[in-house]
PDB file of C-alpha atoms in Angstrom:
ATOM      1  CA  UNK A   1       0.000   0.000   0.000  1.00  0.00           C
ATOM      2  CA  UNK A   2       1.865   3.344  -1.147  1.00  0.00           C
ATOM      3  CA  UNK A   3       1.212   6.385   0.966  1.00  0.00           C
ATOM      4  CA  UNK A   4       0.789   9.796  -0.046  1.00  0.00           C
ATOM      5  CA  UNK A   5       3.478  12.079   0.454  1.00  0.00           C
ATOM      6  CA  UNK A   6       1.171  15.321   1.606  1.00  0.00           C
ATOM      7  CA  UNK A   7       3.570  18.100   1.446  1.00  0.00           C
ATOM      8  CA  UNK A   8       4.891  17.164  -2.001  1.00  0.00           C
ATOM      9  CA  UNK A   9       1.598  16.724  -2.941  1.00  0.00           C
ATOM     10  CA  UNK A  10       0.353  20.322  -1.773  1.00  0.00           C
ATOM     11  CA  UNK A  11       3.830  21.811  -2.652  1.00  0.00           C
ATOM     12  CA  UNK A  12       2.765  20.544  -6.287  1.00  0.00           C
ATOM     13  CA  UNK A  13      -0.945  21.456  -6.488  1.00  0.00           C
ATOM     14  CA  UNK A  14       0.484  25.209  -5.758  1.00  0.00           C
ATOM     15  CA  UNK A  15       3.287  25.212  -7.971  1.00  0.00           C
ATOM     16  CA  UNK A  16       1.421  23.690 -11.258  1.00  0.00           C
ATOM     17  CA  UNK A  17      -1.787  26.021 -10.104  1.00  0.00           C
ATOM     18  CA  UNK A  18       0.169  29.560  -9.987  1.00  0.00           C
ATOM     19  CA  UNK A  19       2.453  28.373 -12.841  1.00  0.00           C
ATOM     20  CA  UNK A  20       0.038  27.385 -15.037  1.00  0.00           C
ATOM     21  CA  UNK A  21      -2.624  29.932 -14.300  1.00  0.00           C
ATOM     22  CA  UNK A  22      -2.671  30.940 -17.869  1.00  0.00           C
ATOM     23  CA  UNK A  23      -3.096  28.022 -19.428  1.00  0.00           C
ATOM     24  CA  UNK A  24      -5.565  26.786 -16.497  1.00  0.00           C
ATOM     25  CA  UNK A  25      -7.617  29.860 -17.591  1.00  0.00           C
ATOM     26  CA  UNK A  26      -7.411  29.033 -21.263  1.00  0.00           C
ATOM     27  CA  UNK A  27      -8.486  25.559 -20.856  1.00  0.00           C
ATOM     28  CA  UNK A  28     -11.713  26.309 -18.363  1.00  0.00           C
ATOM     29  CA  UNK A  29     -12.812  29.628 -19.173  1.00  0.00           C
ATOM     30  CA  UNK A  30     -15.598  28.250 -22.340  1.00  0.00           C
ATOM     31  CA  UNK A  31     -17.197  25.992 -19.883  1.00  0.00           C
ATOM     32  CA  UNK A  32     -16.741  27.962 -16.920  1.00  0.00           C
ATOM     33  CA  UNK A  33     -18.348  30.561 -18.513  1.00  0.00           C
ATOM     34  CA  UNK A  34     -21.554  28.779 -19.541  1.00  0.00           C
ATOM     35  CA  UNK A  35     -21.930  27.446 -16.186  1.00  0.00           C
ATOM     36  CA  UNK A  36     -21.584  30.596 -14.790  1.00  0.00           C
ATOM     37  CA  UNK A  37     -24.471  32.277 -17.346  1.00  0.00           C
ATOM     38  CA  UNK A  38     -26.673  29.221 -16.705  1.00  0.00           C
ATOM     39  CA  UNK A  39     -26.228  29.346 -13.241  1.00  0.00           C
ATOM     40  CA  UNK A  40     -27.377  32.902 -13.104  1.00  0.00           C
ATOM     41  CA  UNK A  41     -30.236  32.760 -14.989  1.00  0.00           C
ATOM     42  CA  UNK A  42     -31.736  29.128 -13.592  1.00  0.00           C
ATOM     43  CA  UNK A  43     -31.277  30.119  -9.587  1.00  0.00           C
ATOM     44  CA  UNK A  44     -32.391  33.787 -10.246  1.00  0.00           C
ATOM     45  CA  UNK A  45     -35.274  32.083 -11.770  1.00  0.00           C
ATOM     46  CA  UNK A  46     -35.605  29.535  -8.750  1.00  0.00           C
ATOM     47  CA  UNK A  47     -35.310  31.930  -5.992  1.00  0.00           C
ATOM     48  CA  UNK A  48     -37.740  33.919  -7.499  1.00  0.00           C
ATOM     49  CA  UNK A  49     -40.242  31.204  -7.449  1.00  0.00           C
ATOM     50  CA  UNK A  50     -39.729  29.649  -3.945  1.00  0.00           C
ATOM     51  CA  UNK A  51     -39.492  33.498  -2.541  1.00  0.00           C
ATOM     52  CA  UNK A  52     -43.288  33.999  -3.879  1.00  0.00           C
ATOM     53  CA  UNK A  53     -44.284  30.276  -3.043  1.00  0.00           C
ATOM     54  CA  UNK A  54     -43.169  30.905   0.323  1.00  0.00           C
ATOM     55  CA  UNK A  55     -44.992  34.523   0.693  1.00  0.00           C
ATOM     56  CA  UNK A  56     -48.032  33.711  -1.247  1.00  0.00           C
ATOM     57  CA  UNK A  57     -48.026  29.999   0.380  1.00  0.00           C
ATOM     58  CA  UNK A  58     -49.090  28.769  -3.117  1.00  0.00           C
ATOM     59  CA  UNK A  59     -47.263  26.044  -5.204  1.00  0.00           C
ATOM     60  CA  UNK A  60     -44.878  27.872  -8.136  1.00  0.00           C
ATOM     61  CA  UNK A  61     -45.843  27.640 -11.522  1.00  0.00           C
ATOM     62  CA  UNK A  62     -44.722  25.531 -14.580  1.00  0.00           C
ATOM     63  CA  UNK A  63     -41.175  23.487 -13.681  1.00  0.00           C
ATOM     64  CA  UNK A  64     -39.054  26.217 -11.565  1.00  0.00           C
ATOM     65  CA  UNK A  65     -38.545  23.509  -8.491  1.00  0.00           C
ATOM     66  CA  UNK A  66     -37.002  21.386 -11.118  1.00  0.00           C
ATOM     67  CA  UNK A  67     -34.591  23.626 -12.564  1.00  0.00           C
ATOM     68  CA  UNK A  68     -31.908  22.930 -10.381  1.00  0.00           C
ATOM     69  CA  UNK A  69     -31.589  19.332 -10.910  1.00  0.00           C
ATOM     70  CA  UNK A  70     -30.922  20.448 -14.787  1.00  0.00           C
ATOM     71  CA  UNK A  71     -28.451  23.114 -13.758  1.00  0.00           C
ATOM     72  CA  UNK A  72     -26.507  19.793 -11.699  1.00  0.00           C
ATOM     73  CA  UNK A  73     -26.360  18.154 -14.609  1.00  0.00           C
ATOM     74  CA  UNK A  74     -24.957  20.392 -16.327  1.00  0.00           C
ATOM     75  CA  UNK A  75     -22.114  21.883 -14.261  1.00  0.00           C
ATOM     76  CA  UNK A  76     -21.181  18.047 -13.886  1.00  0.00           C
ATOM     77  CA  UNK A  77     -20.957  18.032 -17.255  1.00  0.00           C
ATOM     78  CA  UNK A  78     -19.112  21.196 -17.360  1.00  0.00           C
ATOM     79  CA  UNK A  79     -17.198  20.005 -14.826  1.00  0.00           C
ATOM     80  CA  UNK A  80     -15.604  16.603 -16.261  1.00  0.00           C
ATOM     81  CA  UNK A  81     -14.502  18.842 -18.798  1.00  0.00           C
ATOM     82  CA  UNK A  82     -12.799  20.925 -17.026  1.00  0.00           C
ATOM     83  CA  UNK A  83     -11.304  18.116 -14.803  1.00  0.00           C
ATOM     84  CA  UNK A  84     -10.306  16.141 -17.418  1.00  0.00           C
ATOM     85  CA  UNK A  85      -8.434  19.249 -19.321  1.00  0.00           C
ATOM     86  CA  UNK A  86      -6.652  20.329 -16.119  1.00  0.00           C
ATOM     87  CA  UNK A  87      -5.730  16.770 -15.192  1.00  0.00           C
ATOM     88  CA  UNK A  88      -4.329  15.931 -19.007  1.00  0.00           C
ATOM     89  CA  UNK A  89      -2.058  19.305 -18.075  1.00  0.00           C
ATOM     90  CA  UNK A  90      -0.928  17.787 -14.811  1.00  0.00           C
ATOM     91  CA  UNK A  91      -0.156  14.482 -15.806  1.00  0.00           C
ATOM     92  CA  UNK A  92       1.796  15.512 -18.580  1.00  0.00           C
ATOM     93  CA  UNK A  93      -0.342  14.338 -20.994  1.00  0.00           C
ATOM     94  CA  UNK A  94      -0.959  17.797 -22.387  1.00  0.00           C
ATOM     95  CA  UNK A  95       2.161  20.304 -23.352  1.00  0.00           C
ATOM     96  CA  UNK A  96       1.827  24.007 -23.937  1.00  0.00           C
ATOM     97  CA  UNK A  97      -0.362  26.750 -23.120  1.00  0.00           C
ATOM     98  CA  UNK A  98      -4.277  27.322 -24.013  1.00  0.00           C
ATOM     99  CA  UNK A  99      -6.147  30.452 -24.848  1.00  0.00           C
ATOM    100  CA  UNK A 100      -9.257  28.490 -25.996  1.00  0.00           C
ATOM    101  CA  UNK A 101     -10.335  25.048 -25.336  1.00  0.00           C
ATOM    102  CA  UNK A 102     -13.801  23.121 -25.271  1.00  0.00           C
ATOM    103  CA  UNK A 103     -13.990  19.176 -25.814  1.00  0.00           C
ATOM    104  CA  UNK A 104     -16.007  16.711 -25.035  1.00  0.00           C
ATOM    105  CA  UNK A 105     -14.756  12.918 -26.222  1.00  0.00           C
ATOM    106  CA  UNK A 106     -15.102   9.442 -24.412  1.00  0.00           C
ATOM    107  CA  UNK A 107     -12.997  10.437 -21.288  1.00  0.00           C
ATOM    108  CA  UNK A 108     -15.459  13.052 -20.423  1.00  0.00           C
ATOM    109  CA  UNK A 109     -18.170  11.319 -21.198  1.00  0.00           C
ATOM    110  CA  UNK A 110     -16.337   8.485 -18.460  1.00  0.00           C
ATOM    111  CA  UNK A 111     -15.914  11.372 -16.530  1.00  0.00           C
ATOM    112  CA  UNK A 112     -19.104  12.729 -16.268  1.00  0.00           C
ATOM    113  CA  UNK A 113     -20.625   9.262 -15.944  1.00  0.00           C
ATOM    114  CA  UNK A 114     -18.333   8.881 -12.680  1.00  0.00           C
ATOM    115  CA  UNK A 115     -19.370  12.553 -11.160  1.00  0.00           C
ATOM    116  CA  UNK A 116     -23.682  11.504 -11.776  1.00  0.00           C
ATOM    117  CA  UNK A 117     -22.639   8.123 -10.244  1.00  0.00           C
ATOM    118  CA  UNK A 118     -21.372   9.274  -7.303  1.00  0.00           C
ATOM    119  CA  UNK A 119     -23.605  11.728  -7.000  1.00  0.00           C
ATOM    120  CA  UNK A 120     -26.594   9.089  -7.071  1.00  0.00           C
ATOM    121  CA  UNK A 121     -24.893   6.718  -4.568  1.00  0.00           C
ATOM    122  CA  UNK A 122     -24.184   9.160  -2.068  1.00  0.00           C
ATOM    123  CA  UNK A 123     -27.856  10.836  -2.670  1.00  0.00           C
ATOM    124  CA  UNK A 124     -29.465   7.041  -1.950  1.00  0.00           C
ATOM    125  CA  UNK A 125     -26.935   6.620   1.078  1.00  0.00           C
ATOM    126  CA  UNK A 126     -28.139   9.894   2.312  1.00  0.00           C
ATOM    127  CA  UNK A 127     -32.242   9.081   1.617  1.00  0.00           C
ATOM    128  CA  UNK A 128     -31.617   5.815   3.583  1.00  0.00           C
ATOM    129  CA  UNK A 129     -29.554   7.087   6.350  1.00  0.00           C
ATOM    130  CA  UNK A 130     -31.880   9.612   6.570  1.00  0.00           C
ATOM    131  CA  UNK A 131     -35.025   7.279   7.074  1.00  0.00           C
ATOM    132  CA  UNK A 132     -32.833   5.147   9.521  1.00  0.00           C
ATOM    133  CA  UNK A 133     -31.773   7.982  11.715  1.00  0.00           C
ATOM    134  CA  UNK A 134     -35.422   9.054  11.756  1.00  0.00           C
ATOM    135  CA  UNK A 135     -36.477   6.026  12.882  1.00  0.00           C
ATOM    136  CA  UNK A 136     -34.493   5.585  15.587  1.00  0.00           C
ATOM    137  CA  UNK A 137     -35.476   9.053  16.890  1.00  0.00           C
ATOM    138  CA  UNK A 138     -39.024   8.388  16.901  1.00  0.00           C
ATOM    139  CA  UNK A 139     -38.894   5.397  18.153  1.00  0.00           C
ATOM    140  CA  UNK A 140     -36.461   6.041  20.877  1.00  0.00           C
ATOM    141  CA  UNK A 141     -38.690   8.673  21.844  1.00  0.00           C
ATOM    142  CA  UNK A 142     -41.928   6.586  22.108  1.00  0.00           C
ATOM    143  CA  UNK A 143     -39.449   4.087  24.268  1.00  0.00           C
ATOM    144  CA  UNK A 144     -38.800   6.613  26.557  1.00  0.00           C
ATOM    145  CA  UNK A 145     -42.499   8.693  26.751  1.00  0.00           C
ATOM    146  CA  UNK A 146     -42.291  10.649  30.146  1.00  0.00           C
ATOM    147  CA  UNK A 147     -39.006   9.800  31.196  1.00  0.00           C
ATOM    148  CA  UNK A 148     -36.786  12.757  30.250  1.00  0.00           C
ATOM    149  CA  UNK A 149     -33.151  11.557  31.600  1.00  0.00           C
ATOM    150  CA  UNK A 150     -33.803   8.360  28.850  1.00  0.00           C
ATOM    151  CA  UNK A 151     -35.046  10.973  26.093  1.00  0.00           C
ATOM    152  CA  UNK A 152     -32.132  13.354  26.766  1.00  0.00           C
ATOM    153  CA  UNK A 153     -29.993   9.841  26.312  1.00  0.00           C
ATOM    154  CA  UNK A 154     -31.649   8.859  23.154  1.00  0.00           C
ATOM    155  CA  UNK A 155     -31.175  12.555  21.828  1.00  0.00           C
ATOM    156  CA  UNK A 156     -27.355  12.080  22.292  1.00  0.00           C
ATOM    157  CA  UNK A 157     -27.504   8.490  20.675  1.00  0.00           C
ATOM    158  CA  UNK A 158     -29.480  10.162  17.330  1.00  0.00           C
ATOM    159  CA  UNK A 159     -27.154  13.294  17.434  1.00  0.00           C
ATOM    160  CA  UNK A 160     -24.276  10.547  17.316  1.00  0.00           C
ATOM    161  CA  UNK A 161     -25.876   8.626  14.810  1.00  0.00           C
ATOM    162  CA  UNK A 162     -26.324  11.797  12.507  1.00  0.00           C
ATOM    163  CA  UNK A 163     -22.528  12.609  12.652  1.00  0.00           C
ATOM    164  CA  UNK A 164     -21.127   8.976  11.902  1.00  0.00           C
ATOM    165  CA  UNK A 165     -23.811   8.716   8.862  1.00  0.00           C
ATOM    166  CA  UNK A 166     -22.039  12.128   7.586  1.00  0.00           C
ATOM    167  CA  UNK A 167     -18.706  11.236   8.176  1.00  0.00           C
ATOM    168  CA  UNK A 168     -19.628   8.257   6.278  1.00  0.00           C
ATOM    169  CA  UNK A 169     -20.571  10.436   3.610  1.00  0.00           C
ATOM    170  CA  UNK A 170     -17.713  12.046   3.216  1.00  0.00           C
ATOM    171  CA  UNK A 171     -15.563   9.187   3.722  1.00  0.00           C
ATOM    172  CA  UNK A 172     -16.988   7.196   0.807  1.00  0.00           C
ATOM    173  CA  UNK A 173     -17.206  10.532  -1.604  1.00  0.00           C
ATOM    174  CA  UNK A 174     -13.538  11.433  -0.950  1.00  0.00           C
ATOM    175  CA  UNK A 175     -12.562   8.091  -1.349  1.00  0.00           C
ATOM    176  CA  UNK A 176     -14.639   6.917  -4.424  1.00  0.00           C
ATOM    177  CA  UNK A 177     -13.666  11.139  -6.249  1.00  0.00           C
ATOM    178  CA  UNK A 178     -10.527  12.033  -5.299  1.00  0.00           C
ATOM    179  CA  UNK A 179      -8.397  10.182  -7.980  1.00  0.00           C
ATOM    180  CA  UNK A 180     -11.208   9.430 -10.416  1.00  0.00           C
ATOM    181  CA  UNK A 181     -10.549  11.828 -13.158  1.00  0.00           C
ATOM    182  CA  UNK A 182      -6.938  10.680 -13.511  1.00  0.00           C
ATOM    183  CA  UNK A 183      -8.236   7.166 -13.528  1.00  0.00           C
ATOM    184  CA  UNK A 184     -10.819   7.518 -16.075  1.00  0.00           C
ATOM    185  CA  UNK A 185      -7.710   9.212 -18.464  1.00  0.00           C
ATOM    186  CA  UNK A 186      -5.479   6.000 -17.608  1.00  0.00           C
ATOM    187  CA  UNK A 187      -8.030   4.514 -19.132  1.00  0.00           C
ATOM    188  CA  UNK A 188     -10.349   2.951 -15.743  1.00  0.00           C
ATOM    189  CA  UNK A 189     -14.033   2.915 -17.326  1.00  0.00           C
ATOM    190  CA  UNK A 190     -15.642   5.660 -14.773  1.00  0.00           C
ATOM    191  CA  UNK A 191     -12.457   5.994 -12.058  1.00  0.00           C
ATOM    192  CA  UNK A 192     -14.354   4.832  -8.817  1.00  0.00           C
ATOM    193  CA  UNK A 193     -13.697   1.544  -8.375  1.00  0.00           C
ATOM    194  CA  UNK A 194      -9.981   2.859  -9.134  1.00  0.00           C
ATOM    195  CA  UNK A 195      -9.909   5.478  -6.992  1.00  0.00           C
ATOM    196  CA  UNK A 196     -11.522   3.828  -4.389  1.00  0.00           C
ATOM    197  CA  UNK A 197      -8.295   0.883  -4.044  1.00  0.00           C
ATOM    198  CA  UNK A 198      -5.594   3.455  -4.871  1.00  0.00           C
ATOM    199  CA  UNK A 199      -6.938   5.752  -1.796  1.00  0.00           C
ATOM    200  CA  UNK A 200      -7.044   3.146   0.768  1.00  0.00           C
ATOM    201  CA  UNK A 201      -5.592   3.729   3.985  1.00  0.00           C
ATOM    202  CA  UNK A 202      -4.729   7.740   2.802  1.00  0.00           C
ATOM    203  CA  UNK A 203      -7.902   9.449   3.830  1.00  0.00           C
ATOM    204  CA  UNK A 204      -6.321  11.335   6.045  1.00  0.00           C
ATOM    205  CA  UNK A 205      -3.391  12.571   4.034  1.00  0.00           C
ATOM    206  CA  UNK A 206      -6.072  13.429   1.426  1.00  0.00           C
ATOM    207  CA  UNK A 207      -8.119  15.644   4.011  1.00  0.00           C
ATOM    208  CA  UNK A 208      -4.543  16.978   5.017  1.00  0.00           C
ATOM    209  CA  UNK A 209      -4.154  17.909   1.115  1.00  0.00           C
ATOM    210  CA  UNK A 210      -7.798  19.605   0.665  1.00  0.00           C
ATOM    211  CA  UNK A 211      -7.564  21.367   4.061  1.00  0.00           C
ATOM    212  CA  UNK A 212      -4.218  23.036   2.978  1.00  0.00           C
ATOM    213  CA  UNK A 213      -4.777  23.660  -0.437  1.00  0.00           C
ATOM    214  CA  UNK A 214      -9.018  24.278  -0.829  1.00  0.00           C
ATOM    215  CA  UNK A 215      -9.419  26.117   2.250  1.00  0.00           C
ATOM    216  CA  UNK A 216      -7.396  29.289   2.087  1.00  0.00           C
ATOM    217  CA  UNK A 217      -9.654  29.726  -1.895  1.00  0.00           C
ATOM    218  CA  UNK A 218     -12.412  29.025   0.211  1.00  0.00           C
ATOM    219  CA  UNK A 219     -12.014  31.760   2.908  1.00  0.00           C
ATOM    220  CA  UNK A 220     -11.083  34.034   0.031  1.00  0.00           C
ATOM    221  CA  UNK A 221     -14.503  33.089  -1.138  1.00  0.00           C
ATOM    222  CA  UNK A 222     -16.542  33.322   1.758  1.00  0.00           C
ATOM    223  CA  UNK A 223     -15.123  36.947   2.781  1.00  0.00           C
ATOM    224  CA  UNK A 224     -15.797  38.067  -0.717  1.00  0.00           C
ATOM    225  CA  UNK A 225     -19.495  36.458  -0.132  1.00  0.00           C
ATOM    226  CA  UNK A 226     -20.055  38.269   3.066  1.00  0.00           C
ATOM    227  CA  UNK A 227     -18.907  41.672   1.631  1.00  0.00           C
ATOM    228  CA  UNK A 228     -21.590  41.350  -1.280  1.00  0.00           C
ATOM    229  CA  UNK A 229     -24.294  40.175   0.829  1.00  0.00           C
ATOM    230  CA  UNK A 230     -23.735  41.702   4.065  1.00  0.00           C
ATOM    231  CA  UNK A 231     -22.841  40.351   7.245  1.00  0.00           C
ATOM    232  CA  UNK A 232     -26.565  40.380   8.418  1.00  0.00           C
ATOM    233  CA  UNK A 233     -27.312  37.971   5.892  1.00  0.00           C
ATOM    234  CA  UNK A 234     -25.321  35.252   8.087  1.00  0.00           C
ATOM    235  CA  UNK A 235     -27.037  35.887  11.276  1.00  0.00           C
ATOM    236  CA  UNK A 236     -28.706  33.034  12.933  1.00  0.00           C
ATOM    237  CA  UNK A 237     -31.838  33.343  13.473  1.00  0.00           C
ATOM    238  CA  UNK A 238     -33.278  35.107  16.437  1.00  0.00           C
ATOM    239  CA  UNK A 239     -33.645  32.346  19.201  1.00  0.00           C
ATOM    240  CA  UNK A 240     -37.280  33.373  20.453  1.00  0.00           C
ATOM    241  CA  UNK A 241     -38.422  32.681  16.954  1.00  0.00           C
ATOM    242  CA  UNK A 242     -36.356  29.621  16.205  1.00  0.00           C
ATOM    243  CA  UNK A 243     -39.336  26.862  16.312  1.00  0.00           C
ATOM    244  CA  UNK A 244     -41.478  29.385  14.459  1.00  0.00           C
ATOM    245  CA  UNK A 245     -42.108  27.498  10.919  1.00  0.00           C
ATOM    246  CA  UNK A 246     -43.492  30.350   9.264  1.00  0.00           C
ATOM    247  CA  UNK A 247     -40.883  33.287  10.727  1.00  0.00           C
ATOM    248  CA  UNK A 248     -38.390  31.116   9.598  1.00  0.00           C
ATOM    249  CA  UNK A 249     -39.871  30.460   5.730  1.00  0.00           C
ATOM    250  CA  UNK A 250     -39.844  34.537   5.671  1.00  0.00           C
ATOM    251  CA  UNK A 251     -36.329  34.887   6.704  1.00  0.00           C
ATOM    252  CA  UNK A 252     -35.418  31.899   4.010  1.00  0.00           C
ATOM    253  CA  UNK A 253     -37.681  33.495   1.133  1.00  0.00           C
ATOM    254  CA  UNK A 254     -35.604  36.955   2.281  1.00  0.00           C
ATOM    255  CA  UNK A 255     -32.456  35.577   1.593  1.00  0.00           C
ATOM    256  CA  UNK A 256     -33.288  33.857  -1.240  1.00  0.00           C
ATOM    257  CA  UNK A 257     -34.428  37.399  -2.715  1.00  0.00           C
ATOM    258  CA  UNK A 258     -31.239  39.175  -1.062  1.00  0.00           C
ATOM    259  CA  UNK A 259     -29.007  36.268  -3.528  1.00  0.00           C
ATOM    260  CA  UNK A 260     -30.984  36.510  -6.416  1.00  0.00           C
ATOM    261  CA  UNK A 261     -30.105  40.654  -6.305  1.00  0.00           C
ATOM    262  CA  UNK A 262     -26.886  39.984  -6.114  1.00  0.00           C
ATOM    263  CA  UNK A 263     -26.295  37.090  -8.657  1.00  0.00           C
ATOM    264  CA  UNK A 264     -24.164  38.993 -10.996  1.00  0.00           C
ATOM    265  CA  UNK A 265     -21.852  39.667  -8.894  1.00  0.00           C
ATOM    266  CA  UNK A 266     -21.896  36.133  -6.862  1.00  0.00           C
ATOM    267  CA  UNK A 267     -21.162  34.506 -10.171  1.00  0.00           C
ATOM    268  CA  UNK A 268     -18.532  36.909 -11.355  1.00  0.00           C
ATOM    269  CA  UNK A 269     -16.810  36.138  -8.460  1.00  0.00           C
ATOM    270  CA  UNK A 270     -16.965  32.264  -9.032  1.00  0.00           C
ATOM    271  CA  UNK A 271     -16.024  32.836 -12.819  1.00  0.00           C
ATOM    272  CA  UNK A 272     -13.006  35.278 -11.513  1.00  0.00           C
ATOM    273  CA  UNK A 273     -11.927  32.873  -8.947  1.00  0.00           C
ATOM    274  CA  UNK A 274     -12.397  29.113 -10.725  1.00  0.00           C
ATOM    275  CA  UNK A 275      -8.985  29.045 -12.109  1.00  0.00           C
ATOM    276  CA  UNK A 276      -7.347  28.817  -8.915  1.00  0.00           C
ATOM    277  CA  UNK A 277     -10.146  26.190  -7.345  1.00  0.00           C
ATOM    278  CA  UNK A 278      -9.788  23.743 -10.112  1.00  0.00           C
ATOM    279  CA  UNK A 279      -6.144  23.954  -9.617  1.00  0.00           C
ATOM    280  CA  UNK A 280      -6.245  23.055  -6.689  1.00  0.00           C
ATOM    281  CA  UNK A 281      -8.578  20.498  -7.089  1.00  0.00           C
ATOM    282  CA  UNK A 282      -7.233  18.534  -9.852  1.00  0.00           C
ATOM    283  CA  UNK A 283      -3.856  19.192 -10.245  1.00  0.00           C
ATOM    284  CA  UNK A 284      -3.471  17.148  -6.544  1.00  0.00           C
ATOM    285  CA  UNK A 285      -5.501  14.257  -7.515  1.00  0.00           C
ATOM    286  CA  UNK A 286      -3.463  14.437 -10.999  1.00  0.00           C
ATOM    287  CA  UNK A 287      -0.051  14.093  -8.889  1.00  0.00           C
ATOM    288  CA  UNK A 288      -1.474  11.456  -6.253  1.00  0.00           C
ATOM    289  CA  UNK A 289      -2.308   9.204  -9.230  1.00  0.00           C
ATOM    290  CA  UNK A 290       0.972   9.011 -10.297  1.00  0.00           C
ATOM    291  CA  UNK A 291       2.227   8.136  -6.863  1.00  0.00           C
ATOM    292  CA  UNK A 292      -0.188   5.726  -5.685  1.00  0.00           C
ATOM    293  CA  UNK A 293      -0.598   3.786  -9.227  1.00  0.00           C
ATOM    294  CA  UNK A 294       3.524   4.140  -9.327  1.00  0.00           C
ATOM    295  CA  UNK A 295       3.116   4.229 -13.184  1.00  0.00           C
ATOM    296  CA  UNK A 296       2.992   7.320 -15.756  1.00  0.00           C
ATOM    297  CA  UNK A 297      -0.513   7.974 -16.946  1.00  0.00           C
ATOM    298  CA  UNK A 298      -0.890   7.119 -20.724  1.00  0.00           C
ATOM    299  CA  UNK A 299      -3.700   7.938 -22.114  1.00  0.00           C
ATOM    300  CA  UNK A 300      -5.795   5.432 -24.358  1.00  0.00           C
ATOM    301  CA  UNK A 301      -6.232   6.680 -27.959  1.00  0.00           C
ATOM    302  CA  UNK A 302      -9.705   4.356 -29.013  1.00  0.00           C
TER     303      UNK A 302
END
């Protein structure tokens, strides 16, 4: 079982990311763009509807609530373009810059395939987990029916419960994701069964890698956020009115019109910042392949 060197792995995401930022721009910025324009137009259309389904308590009209299920499928799409351009550069399987690039051939078909897979799986893991921990709750609390040191028990158990089903979540999707683009370009039908034995017994070193090199982009990201919307717009709600159902739809339907006047600028900031995220995402995974598989990446030509 190889291990993954983490600070050669990180030292390499940042390297190929800040060197490369040109051609990393040339090779995402067609689909990055689209997904950004979609994006803007199919939630601004979406918060609009659940803003006046929530204030007029009437069901939307036409297909809004299933608008962003298309957008999904589309930015994973997008997306296995993107990762499968970026990934070709780190792997060496790609030389020389880009100013304009847009493909989409078997691997990102592969690619995409892997993304809507795992996407499905962790969606059914999370419907029956869901049902489960529900369960439990309801009927620990019939168990326990006027005997509140045995409910406050049971509330701990469920509470429990909820956090090992979502570390198990995010177990299984960084295990099954994290090396499956450069595993579908080595040629691995959709890369999870691949990435899924390469990453065994690194989970850890992989969380080391994403905590180092995703969350200073993300803090970037989320300051930037807070500046556009407003530091109100991240204030819990008020505790006196936290069981209130319907206070609580208001104060969702008002945010939901607070990001929908601020789209533009929420997805020029995603556009602006994308080259350095996808870096940083890829250009790891690209590098841990190549460790953990202890072979260079050739790419199959049929």
């Amino acid at each position: 079982m190889n291990k993954l060197p983490v600070g050669q792995t990180i030292r390499f995401a940042y390297v190929f990311t800040f060197a490369e930022i040109g051609t990393v721009i040339g090779l995402i910025w067609i689909p990055t763009l689209i997904n950004s324009v979609a994006g803007f137009f199919v939630l601004r259309t979406y918060y609009q509807a659940v803003a006046d389904m929530i204030d007029s308590a009437a069901p939307p009209p036409g297909g809004e609530l299933l608008l962003p299920f298309l957008l999904l499928v589309l930015t994973l799409l997008l997306l296995a373009m993107i990762g499968a351009a970026i990934s070709r550069q780190a792997l060496g399987l790609r030389k020389g810059p880009a100013f304009v690039h847009f493909s989409f051939g078997r691997a990102e078909l592969r690619v995409f395939g892997g993304f809507f897979g795992l996407y499905l799986l962790l969606l059914l893991f999370f419907i029956v987990f869901f049902g489960v921990t529900v369960g439990a709750a309801a009927g620990g609390v019939a168990a326990a029916a006027g005997n509140s040191g045995a409910a406050g028990l049971i509330g701990v158990g469920v509470s429990l419960l909820a956090l090992a089903g979502l570390f198990a979540m995010i177990y299984i999707g960084v295990r099954l994701s994290f090396l499956m683009v450069p595993a579908v370009l080595d040629g691995h039908d959709f890369g999870l069964a691949r990435s899924w034995e390469l990453t065994k017994g690194n989970f850890w070193r992989i969380a080391a890698v994403g905590a180092a090199t995703l969350l200073p982009v993300l803090l970037v990201i989320a300051v930037a956020e807070t500046a556009i919307l407003g530091p109100e717009f991240f204030v819990p709600p008020d505790p006196a009115t936290a069981k209130d159902a319907a206070a609580n739809l208001k104060q969702l339907a008002a945010q939901m019109r607070a990001v929908q006047a601020h789209m533009p600028l929420l997805m020029g900031l995603n556009f602006v910042v994308s080259p350095l995220l996808y870096g940083l995402v890829f250009a790891p995974a690209a590098f841990a392949y190549r460790i953990l598989s202890g072979k260079a990446v050739v790419e199959p030509t049929a």
